[in-house]
Amino acid sequence: MFVKSTALVFWHRSDSLLPMTASRTARERVRAELTREITDIARRQLATEGAGGLSLRAVAREMGMVSSAIYRYFPSRDDLLTALIIDGYNALGEAVERAEAAQPREGFRRRWLAVCHAVRDWAAANPHEYALIYGSPVPGYHAPEDTIEARSRDVIVMGRIVSDAWRAGAVIARDADLPPELESKAANLSALMPEVPEAIVWRALSAWTALYGWVSFEVFGQFNNVFEDRRPAYEHAMRLMADTMGLAQ
């Protein structure tokens, strides 16, 4: 009787849990779909209004949702901005990771150039999202620590390339002396390139800022009427940065 009773209790509990679990899954699915719709509309709003003009009320109107309901998904404009920023960094990071992974491991310059072109191609295809993460700061907005992991994805790939090249003896360290006042000033970046001398880390930092400086000039129009065919110019500039880092192959 005890076993039978226990079995009955078990099945009753299972029956009562099943609809609750199914219902909870359905709610999560609906929430995920609505969250995705909100962020999609917000991205379109970035293209017309810019990050500073992002409005939860405007997004709610386009969705046919009462303005109070949207706050269940994003309590403030800053929360929505943060979600868009994380999405942007993750999309860029994924593009970089995919491009770099497709290259032979011992082709360090090829890996670097693949990363460079992945950044440029993604920015060209998503200029408003690029502007959100690399353009002018949004007045009154301060990015939380939640953005750090996504923001680091592309930098981690670059650090891995330099570290792999250094361990393989494929870095030519010409004029590698570092001014004393700069020693230990790039600790966070050095952590991504274990065993790599600080002087090479600084060269990598210079190359990385040159990459994003070039892409930003292109996205924001500073190269208009300067280059007609920008891809070869960009390729050459990024090869010079590979030379700066001392990547031998």
mmCIF file of C-alpha atoms in Angstrom:
data_model
loop_
_atom_site.group_PDB
_atom_site.id
_atom_site.type_symbol
_atom_site.label_atom_id
_atom_site.label_comp_id
_atom_site.label_asym_id
_atom_site.label_seq_id
_atom_site.Cartn_x
_atom_site.Cartn_y
_atom_site.Cartn_z
ATOM 1 C CA MET A 1 0.000 0.000 0.000
ATOM 2 C CA PHE A 2 2.816 2.342 0.824
ATOM 3 C CA VAL A 3 4.436 1.796 -2.562
ATOM 4 C CA LYS A 4 1.146 2.193 -4.379
ATOM 5 C CA SER A 5 0.353 5.336 -2.442
ATOM 6 C CA THR A 6 3.769 6.754 -3.206
ATOM 7 C CA ALA A 7 3.312 5.943 -6.884
ATOM 8 C CA LEU A 8 -0.036 7.682 -6.928
ATOM 9 C CA VAL A 9 1.413 10.743 -5.263
ATOM 10 C CA PHE A 10 4.278 10.703 -7.796
ATOM 11 C CA TRP A 11 1.937 10.605 -10.766
ATOM 12 C CA HIS A 12 -0.350 13.223 -9.355
ATOM 13 C CA ARG A 13 2.644 15.489 -8.852
ATOM 14 C CA SER A 14 3.908 14.787 -12.344
ATOM 15 C CA ASP A 15 0.508 15.571 -13.843
ATOM 16 C CA SER A 16 0.305 18.817 -11.948
ATOM 17 C CA LEU A 17 3.804 19.843 -12.964
ATOM 18 C CA LEU A 18 3.508 19.110 -16.656
ATOM 19 C CA PRO A 19 1.044 21.861 -17.581
ATOM 20 C CA MET A 20 2.936 24.302 -15.329
ATOM 21 C CA THR A 21 6.221 23.485 -17.054
ATOM 22 C CA ALA A 22 4.652 23.704 -20.504
ATOM 23 C CA SER A 23 2.982 26.978 -19.581
ATOM 24 C CA ARG A 24 6.209 28.388 -18.189
ATOM 25 C CA THR A 25 8.059 27.411 -21.367
ATOM 26 C CA ALA A 26 5.374 29.078 -23.489
ATOM 27 C CA ARG A 27 5.651 32.263 -21.448
ATOM 28 C CA GLU A 28 9.419 32.243 -21.830
ATOM 29 C CA ARG A 29 9.065 31.713 -25.550
ATOM 30 C CA VAL A 30 6.609 34.595 -25.902
ATOM 31 C CA ARG A 31 8.856 36.820 -23.798
ATOM 32 C CA ALA A 32 11.882 35.972 -25.929
ATOM 33 C CA GLU A 33 9.948 36.724 -29.126
ATOM 34 C CA LEU A 34 8.687 40.053 -27.793
ATOM 35 C CA THR A 35 12.141 40.975 -26.526
ATOM 36 C CA ARG A 36 13.580 40.226 -29.965
ATOM 37 C CA GLU A 37 10.865 42.318 -31.627
ATOM 38 C CA ILE A 38 11.577 45.220 -29.278
ATOM 39 C CA THR A 39 15.296 45.150 -30.009
ATOM 40 C CA ASP A 40 14.684 44.825 -33.772
ATOM 41 C CA ILE A 41 12.483 47.917 -33.733
ATOM 42 C CA ALA A 42 14.999 49.729 -31.549
ATOM 43 C CA ARG A 43 17.769 48.967 -34.057
ATOM 44 C CA ARG A 44 15.656 50.483 -36.822
ATOM 45 C CA GLN A 45 15.111 53.490 -34.600
ATOM 46 C CA LEU A 46 18.883 53.865 -34.250
ATOM 47 C CA ALA A 47 19.069 54.356 -38.008
ATOM 48 C CA THR A 48 16.582 57.238 -37.988
ATOM 49 C CA GLU A 49 16.952 58.838 -34.574
ATOM 50 C CA GLY A 50 20.409 57.813 -33.371
ATOM 51 C CA ALA A 51 21.164 56.342 -29.960
ATOM 52 C CA GLY A 52 20.341 59.602 -28.191
ATOM 53 C CA GLY A 53 16.835 59.597 -29.673
ATOM 54 C CA LEU A 54 16.010 56.034 -28.679
ATOM 55 C CA SER A 55 12.591 55.992 -27.023
ATOM 56 C CA LEU A 56 10.815 53.146 -25.282
ATOM 57 C CA ARG A 57 7.481 54.876 -25.850
ATOM 58 C CA ALA A 58 8.136 55.117 -29.582
ATOM 59 C CA VAL A 59 9.060 51.432 -29.711
ATOM 60 C CA ALA A 60 5.882 50.568 -27.798
ATOM 61 C CA ARG A 61 3.773 52.613 -30.237
ATOM 62 C CA GLU A 62 5.221 50.798 -33.237
ATOM 63 C CA MET A 63 4.486 47.465 -31.582
ATOM 64 C CA GLY A 64 0.932 48.485 -30.717
ATOM 65 C CA MET A 65 1.790 47.980 -27.057
ATOM 66 C CA VAL A 66 0.796 50.286 -24.217
ATOM 67 C CA SER A 67 3.879 52.147 -23.026
ATOM 68 C CA SER A 68 3.646 50.733 -19.522
ATOM 69 C CA ALA A 69 3.882 47.148 -20.836
ATOM 70 C CA ILE A 70 7.267 47.616 -22.477
ATOM 71 C CA TYR A 71 8.827 48.420 -19.110
ATOM 72 C CA ARG A 72 8.274 44.794 -18.116
ATOM 73 C CA TYR A 73 10.917 43.897 -20.698
ATOM 74 C CA PHE A 74 13.221 46.906 -20.390
ATOM 75 C CA PRO A 75 12.759 48.982 -17.234
ATOM 76 C CA SER A 76 14.527 51.996 -18.783
ATOM 77 C CA ARG A 77 15.991 53.325 -22.000
ATOM 78 C CA ASP A 78 19.450 52.537 -20.638
ATOM 79 C CA ASP A 79 18.503 48.881 -20.205
ATOM 80 C CA LEU A 80 17.438 48.761 -23.847
ATOM 81 C CA LEU A 81 20.641 50.515 -24.913
ATOM 82 C CA THR A 82 22.675 48.011 -22.953
ATOM 83 C CA ALA A 83 20.904 45.115 -24.668
ATOM 84 C CA LEU A 84 21.587 46.671 -28.086
ATOM 85 C CA ILE A 85 25.230 47.296 -27.224
ATOM 86 C CA ILE A 86 25.731 43.714 -26.026
ATOM 87 C CA ASP A 87 24.018 42.415 -29.175
ATOM 88 C CA GLY A 88 26.282 44.602 -31.309
ATOM 89 C CA TYR A 89 29.484 43.519 -29.611
ATOM 90 C CA ASN A 90 28.434 39.865 -29.795
ATOM 91 C CA ALA A 91 27.573 40.114 -33.493
ATOM 92 C CA LEU A 92 30.908 41.759 -34.243
ATOM 93 C CA GLY A 93 32.762 39.282 -32.042
ATOM 94 C CA GLU A 94 31.086 36.340 -33.746
ATOM 95 C CA ALA A 95 32.045 37.695 -37.189
ATOM 96 C CA VAL A 96 35.665 38.096 -36.070
ATOM 97 C CA GLU A 97 35.837 34.653 -34.463
ATOM 98 C CA ARG A 98 34.342 32.955 -37.507
ATOM 99 C CA ALA A 99 36.703 34.687 -39.941
ATOM 100 C CA GLU A 100 39.804 33.965 -37.865
ATOM 101 C CA ALA A 101 38.868 30.326 -37.264
ATOM 102 C CA ALA A 102 38.699 29.703 -41.021
ATOM 103 C CA GLN A 103 42.409 30.485 -41.459
ATOM 104 C CA PRO A 104 45.339 28.071 -41.025
ATOM 105 C CA ARG A 105 46.701 28.252 -37.477
ATOM 106 C CA GLU A 106 50.289 28.932 -38.577
ATOM 107 C CA GLY A 107 49.294 31.725 -40.950
ATOM 108 C CA PHE A 108 49.480 34.530 -38.388
ATOM 109 C CA ARG A 109 49.351 37.402 -40.870
ATOM 110 C CA ARG A 110 46.448 35.736 -42.661
ATOM 111 C CA ARG A 111 44.603 35.380 -39.355
ATOM 112 C CA TRP A 112 45.237 39.052 -38.570
ATOM 113 C CA LEU A 113 44.048 40.199 -42.001
ATOM 114 C CA ALA A 114 40.952 37.985 -41.737
ATOM 115 C CA VAL A 115 40.096 39.710 -38.454
ATOM 116 C CA CYS A 116 40.662 43.137 -39.990
ATOM 117 C CA HIS A 117 38.369 42.437 -42.934
ATOM 118 C CA ALA A 118 35.736 40.884 -40.680
ATOM 119 C CA VAL A 119 35.582 44.079 -38.606
ATOM 120 C CA ARG A 120 35.375 46.288 -41.696
ATOM 121 C CA ASP A 121 32.776 44.118 -43.436
ATOM 122 C CA TRP A 122 30.573 43.930 -40.340
ATOM 123 C CA ALA A 123 30.784 47.681 -39.794
ATOM 124 C CA ALA A 124 29.904 48.387 -43.429
ATOM 125 C CA ALA A 125 26.893 46.065 -43.220
ATOM 126 C CA ASN A 126 25.764 47.423 -39.813
ATOM 127 C CA PRO A 127 26.799 51.095 -39.697
ATOM 128 C CA HIS A 128 24.236 52.170 -37.115
ATOM 129 C CA GLU A 129 25.127 49.361 -34.728
ATOM 130 C CA TYR A 130 28.795 50.144 -35.274
ATOM 131 C CA ALA A 131 28.062 53.780 -34.456
ATOM 132 C CA LEU A 132 26.341 52.687 -31.251
ATOM 133 C CA ILE A 133 29.390 50.784 -29.984
ATOM 134 C CA TYR A 134 32.201 52.887 -31.499
ATOM 135 C CA GLY A 135 30.642 56.272 -32.173
ATOM 136 C CA SER A 136 30.032 59.244 -29.917
ATOM 137 C CA PRO A 137 29.013 58.413 -26.331
ATOM 138 C CA VAL A 138 25.289 58.607 -25.641
ATOM 139 C CA PRO A 139 24.654 61.556 -23.285
ATOM 140 C CA GLY A 140 23.805 60.373 -19.790
ATOM 141 C CA TYR A 141 24.473 56.710 -20.511
ATOM 142 C CA HIS A 142 27.158 54.735 -18.700
ATOM 143 C CA ALA A 143 27.776 51.205 -19.909
ATOM 144 C CA PRO A 144 27.513 48.641 -17.084
ATOM 145 C CA GLU A 145 29.912 45.769 -16.489
ATOM 146 C CA ASP A 146 27.420 43.525 -18.295
ATOM 147 C CA THR A 147 28.933 44.734 -21.573
ATOM 148 C CA ILE A 148 32.528 43.712 -20.800
ATOM 149 C CA GLU A 149 32.332 40.048 -21.807
ATOM 150 C CA ALA A 150 30.797 40.811 -25.196
ATOM 151 C CA ARG A 151 33.148 43.743 -25.737
ATOM 152 C CA SER A 152 36.182 41.520 -25.198
ATOM 153 C CA ARG A 153 35.459 38.912 -27.870
ATOM 154 C CA ASP A 154 37.302 40.562 -30.746
ATOM 155 C CA VAL A 155 40.227 41.641 -28.562
ATOM 156 C CA ILE A 156 40.629 38.088 -27.281
ATOM 157 C CA VAL A 157 41.015 36.869 -30.861
ATOM 158 C CA MET A 158 43.696 39.447 -31.573
ATOM 159 C CA GLY A 159 45.538 38.540 -28.382
ATOM 160 C CA ARG A 160 45.444 34.879 -29.330
ATOM 161 C CA ILE A 161 46.991 35.605 -32.731
ATOM 162 C CA VAL A 162 49.868 37.571 -31.225
ATOM 163 C CA SER A 163 50.416 35.010 -28.460
ATOM 164 C CA ASP A 164 50.432 32.109 -30.919
ATOM 165 C CA ALA A 165 52.869 33.929 -33.186
ATOM 166 C CA TRP A 166 55.180 34.741 -30.274
ATOM 167 C CA ARG A 167 55.247 31.141 -29.045
ATOM 168 C CA ALA A 168 55.947 29.950 -32.603
ATOM 169 C CA GLY A 169 58.877 32.346 -32.941
ATOM 170 C CA ALA A 170 57.040 34.196 -35.715
ATOM 171 C CA VAL A 171 57.326 37.680 -34.208
ATOM 172 C CA ILE A 172 60.217 39.876 -35.281
ATOM 173 C CA ALA A 173 60.850 42.116 -32.271
ATOM 174 C CA ARG A 174 62.660 45.044 -33.910
ATOM 175 C CA ASP A 175 63.311 48.078 -31.722
ATOM 176 C CA ALA A 176 61.328 46.440 -28.945
ATOM 177 C CA ASP A 177 62.515 48.733 -26.149
ATOM 178 C CA LEU A 178 59.673 50.321 -24.222
ATOM 179 C CA PRO A 179 59.913 53.762 -22.574
ATOM 180 C CA PRO A 180 60.040 53.272 -18.786
ATOM 181 C CA GLU A 181 56.972 55.429 -18.237
ATOM 182 C CA LEU A 182 54.881 52.945 -20.256
ATOM 183 C CA GLU A 183 55.942 49.813 -18.453
ATOM 184 C CA SER A 184 53.074 47.905 -16.828
ATOM 185 C CA LYS A 185 50.543 50.393 -18.239
ATOM 186 C CA ALA A 186 48.805 47.847 -20.463
ATOM 187 C CA ALA A 187 48.229 45.146 -17.858
ATOM 188 C CA ASN A 188 44.720 44.245 -19.033
ATOM 189 C CA LEU A 189 45.875 43.746 -22.597
ATOM 190 C CA SER A 190 48.992 41.909 -21.471
ATOM 191 C CA ALA A 191 46.745 39.397 -19.694
ATOM 192 C CA LEU A 192 45.376 38.417 -23.106
ATOM 193 C CA MET A 193 48.880 37.795 -24.428
ATOM 194 C CA PRO A 194 50.690 35.727 -21.808
ATOM 195 C CA GLU A 195 54.477 35.549 -22.205
ATOM 196 C CA VAL A 196 54.464 38.278 -24.876
ATOM 197 C CA PRO A 197 56.866 41.146 -24.026
ATOM 198 C CA GLU A 198 55.220 44.422 -23.135
ATOM 199 C CA ALA A 199 56.827 46.180 -26.074
ATOM 200 C CA ILE A 200 55.032 43.800 -28.456
ATOM 201 C CA VAL A 201 51.790 44.247 -26.517
ATOM 202 C CA TRP A 202 52.058 47.983 -27.151
ATOM 203 C CA ARG A 203 52.630 47.333 -30.832
ATOM 204 C CA ALA A 204 49.495 45.169 -30.861
ATOM 205 C CA LEU A 205 47.557 47.931 -29.134
ATOM 206 C CA SER A 206 48.737 50.410 -31.762
ATOM 207 C CA ALA A 207 47.671 48.043 -34.535
ATOM 208 C CA TRP A 208 44.265 47.460 -32.942
ATOM 209 C CA THR A 209 43.552 51.177 -32.558
ATOM 210 C CA ALA A 210 44.687 51.743 -36.153
ATOM 211 C CA LEU A 211 42.254 49.062 -37.318
ATOM 212 C CA TYR A 212 39.294 50.689 -35.591
ATOM 213 C CA GLY A 213 40.467 54.176 -36.468
ATOM 214 C CA TRP A 214 40.496 53.262 -40.157
ATOM 215 C CA VAL A 215 37.104 51.563 -39.988
ATOM 216 C CA SER A 216 35.611 54.523 -38.109
ATOM 217 C CA PHE A 217 36.978 56.975 -40.683
ATOM 218 C CA GLU A 218 35.312 54.914 -43.383
ATOM 219 C CA VAL A 219 31.971 54.406 -41.626
ATOM 220 C CA PHE A 220 31.678 58.041 -40.541
ATOM 221 C CA GLY A 221 32.623 59.499 -43.932
ATOM 222 C CA GLN A 222 36.095 60.921 -43.311
ATOM 223 C CA PHE A 223 37.431 59.024 -46.330
ATOM 224 C CA ASN A 224 34.803 60.397 -48.699
ATOM 225 C CA ASN A 225 36.513 61.874 -51.775
ATOM 226 C CA VAL A 226 39.830 60.459 -50.550
ATOM 227 C CA PHE A 227 39.759 56.841 -51.758
ATOM 228 C CA GLU A 228 37.585 55.467 -54.513
ATOM 229 C CA ASP A 229 38.400 51.807 -53.929
ATOM 230 C CA ARG A 230 39.017 51.567 -50.196
ATOM 231 C CA ARG A 231 39.477 47.842 -49.771
ATOM 232 C CA PRO A 232 43.001 47.707 -51.269
ATOM 233 C CA ALA A 233 43.996 50.775 -49.236
ATOM 234 C CA TYR A 234 42.640 49.165 -46.094
ATOM 235 C CA GLU A 235 44.398 45.884 -46.875
ATOM 236 C CA HIS A 236 47.703 47.709 -47.318
ATOM 237 C CA ALA A 237 47.229 49.655 -44.073
ATOM 238 C CA MET A 238 46.497 46.488 -42.124
ATOM 239 C CA ARG A 239 49.553 44.778 -43.628
ATOM 240 C CA LEU A 240 51.595 47.700 -42.324
ATOM 241 C CA MET A 241 50.054 47.051 -38.904
ATOM 242 C CA ALA A 242 51.093 43.390 -39.175
ATOM 243 C CA ASP A 243 54.605 44.699 -39.806
ATOM 244 C CA THR A 244 54.267 46.962 -36.769
ATOM 245 C CA MET A 245 53.444 43.957 -34.604
ATOM 246 C CA GLY A 246 56.328 42.054 -36.176
ATOM 247 C CA LEU A 247 54.201 39.203 -37.557
ATOM 248 C CA ALA A 248 56.633 37.347 -39.770
ATOM 249 C CA GLN A 249 54.172 35.133 -41.649
#
